[in-house]
C-alpha cells in the first residue's frame, strides 16, 4: 500500500488527516517533522507506541534525496542535485555571504519561459513542484547547515522555473515556511524572482506578504526584451513596470531588477541611458549580472570596461546599481546555468 507523505502538510491539514485524534497530536507531529527534522515515527517519543506503529503503517515523512554534491572552488558555493519521488531532479545552490547563508531553490522541473540566455529552459517544462517539494529543498539546506553548526538566513526562489507560473504551490509553501511550528522564516528574508508574469505580480501584491520581488528585466526596450525573453510579447515593459511600481508602493518593499549583461547585445552606454530613463522615480535597484557561459547559448560576457561604464552611468543618473558577485560558475551553479545535470 502507498503511504501518504505527511511532509509539507499544514497544521490544519495534519489535524484533518489524523482526525478524530485530538488536535494536540497534530501539533506534536508538526513539531517533530518541522522543528526537529524527525523522519521516522519510531523516534516520536511523545506519541504512544500503538500510535507510532499505526502511523508507520499508514504514513511516511519524505523529502528530497541527495543525488550529487558539487563544491565550487570559491569555497563559498555548493550545488546539490536532489532527486524527487517520481525520478525527477532539481538543483539548489547554497551560498555563504558576508551577511549570512542563502539558498537558491527551484520552483519547477524545467522551465517553459524560453529566455534565450538561460540553460534552465533548454528542455522546456517537465512539471511544477509541489509546495512540499519546494519546502523540502529548503529543509535540505537547513539540515545541511545545521550539521555544520550554522543556520539558514535567507531564501531566493530564483533557481529553475518561473515561480509565478506555479503560484498556488508557491504561496502555500511560503505561508507554511513562515509558521512558528515550521521554520518561522520572516517573509522579509525571502526573494521571489520572476521574468514578468504581470497578472501574478498583481495577485502577489494582494497577498500582502512582504517578500522581496526580483524582476528579470535584461533589456531597456520592448523590441530587445521580446527578442531575449518571449514573455515580453505577452506582458510588455509598460505593464510590467507599472505592476512592479504598484507592488513596491503597496508593500513598501524595494523591487530589484536583474539585468544580465550580454556582450555587444545590451551592455552599451545607450542601453544604460534607456534603462535609467524607464526606471526613473521607481522604488527599485538594479542588480547587474555579467553573463555566465552556457554552452548552447551564443552569448559572451561584457568586457570589464563595458561593465564599469554601465554601472557608473546608472549610479550617476539616479539609479542604485550593484554588480552581482559571481559564485559557483565553475560548477554551473551561477545565474542562468542551472539545468539539473549531475556535472
Short mmCIF file of N, CA and C in Angstrom, two decimals, residues 4 24 31 48-49 63 66 74 77 93 128 133-134 137 151 173 183 204 210 242 246 256 288 310 322 335 337:
data_model
loop_
_atom_site.label_atom_id
_atom_site.label_comp_id
_atom_site.label_asym_id
_atom_site.label_seq_id
_atom_site.Cartn_x
_atom_site.Cartn_y
_atom_site.Cartn_z
N UNK A 4 0.95 7.74 2.64
CA UNK A 4 0.80 9.17 2.41
C UNK A 4 1.96 9.91 3.08
N UNK A 24 -4.01 18.25 19.58
CA UNK A 24 -2.66 18.39 20.12
C UNK A 24 -1.71 17.36 19.54
N UNK A 31 5.62 19.55 15.08
CA UNK A 31 6.86 19.96 15.75
C UNK A 31 7.99 18.96 15.47
N UNK A 48 2.16 7.64 21.84
CA UNK A 48 2.08 6.27 22.36
C UNK A 48 2.60 5.27 21.32
N UNK A 49 3.14 4.15 21.81
CA UNK A 49 3.71 3.15 20.91
C UNK A 49 2.71 2.65 19.87
N UNK A 63 11.46 13.71 2.19
CA UNK A 63 11.86 14.92 1.48
C UNK A 63 12.73 14.49 0.30
N UNK A 66 19.48 13.28 -1.76
CA UNK A 66 20.70 13.83 -2.36
C UNK A 66 21.24 12.87 -3.41
N UNK A 74 35.41 28.43 -5.16
CA UNK A 74 35.39 29.67 -4.38
C UNK A 74 35.26 29.43 -2.88
N UNK A 77 30.34 28.30 -2.29
CA UNK A 77 29.16 27.86 -3.03
C UNK A 77 29.13 26.35 -3.14
N UNK A 93 21.24 25.74 -4.76
CA UNK A 93 22.59 26.29 -4.58
C UNK A 93 22.66 26.96 -3.22
N UNK A 128 5.43 21.23 -12.55
CA UNK A 128 5.55 22.08 -11.37
C UNK A 128 6.04 21.26 -10.18
N UNK A 133 7.57 19.80 -2.05
CA UNK A 133 8.88 19.62 -2.69
C UNK A 133 9.73 20.88 -2.58
N UNK A 134 9.10 22.05 -2.75
CA UNK A 134 9.85 23.30 -2.57
C UNK A 134 10.31 23.45 -1.13
N UNK A 137 13.33 21.34 -0.43
CA UNK A 137 14.60 21.91 -0.86
C UNK A 137 15.19 22.79 0.25
N UNK A 151 23.29 28.21 10.33
CA UNK A 151 21.86 28.28 10.09
C UNK A 151 21.58 28.94 8.75
N UNK A 173 3.57 27.14 0.14
CA UNK A 173 4.88 26.89 0.72
C UNK A 173 5.35 28.08 1.56
N UNK A 183 9.55 26.61 10.04
CA UNK A 183 10.84 27.28 10.25
C UNK A 183 10.69 28.69 10.81
N UNK A 204 0.21 38.55 -6.24
CA UNK A 204 1.17 38.51 -5.14
C UNK A 204 1.07 39.78 -4.29
N UNK A 210 5.22 40.56 2.74
CA UNK A 210 6.31 41.49 2.43
C UNK A 210 7.59 40.81 1.95
N UNK A 242 4.69 49.11 -14.42
CA UNK A 242 3.56 49.64 -13.64
C UNK A 242 3.20 48.66 -12.52
N UNK A 246 3.64 49.38 -8.53
CA UNK A 246 2.48 49.21 -7.65
C UNK A 246 2.81 48.25 -6.51
N UNK A 256 13.87 44.68 -6.94
CA UNK A 256 15.18 44.51 -7.57
C UNK A 256 14.97 44.14 -9.03
N UNK A 288 23.27 44.14 -11.61
CA UNK A 288 23.92 43.81 -12.88
C UNK A 288 24.61 42.46 -12.77
N UNK A 310 28.67 50.88 -17.64
CA UNK A 310 27.24 50.68 -17.42
C UNK A 310 26.89 50.95 -15.96
N UNK A 322 24.13 47.61 -8.36
CA UNK A 322 25.18 46.78 -7.80
C UNK A 322 25.59 45.76 -8.85
N UNK A 335 24.02 32.23 -11.94
CA UNK A 335 22.75 32.66 -12.53
C UNK A 335 22.67 32.24 -14.00
N UNK A 337 22.64 29.17 -15.18
CA UNK A 337 23.32 27.93 -15.53
C UNK A 337 22.65 26.65 -15.05
#
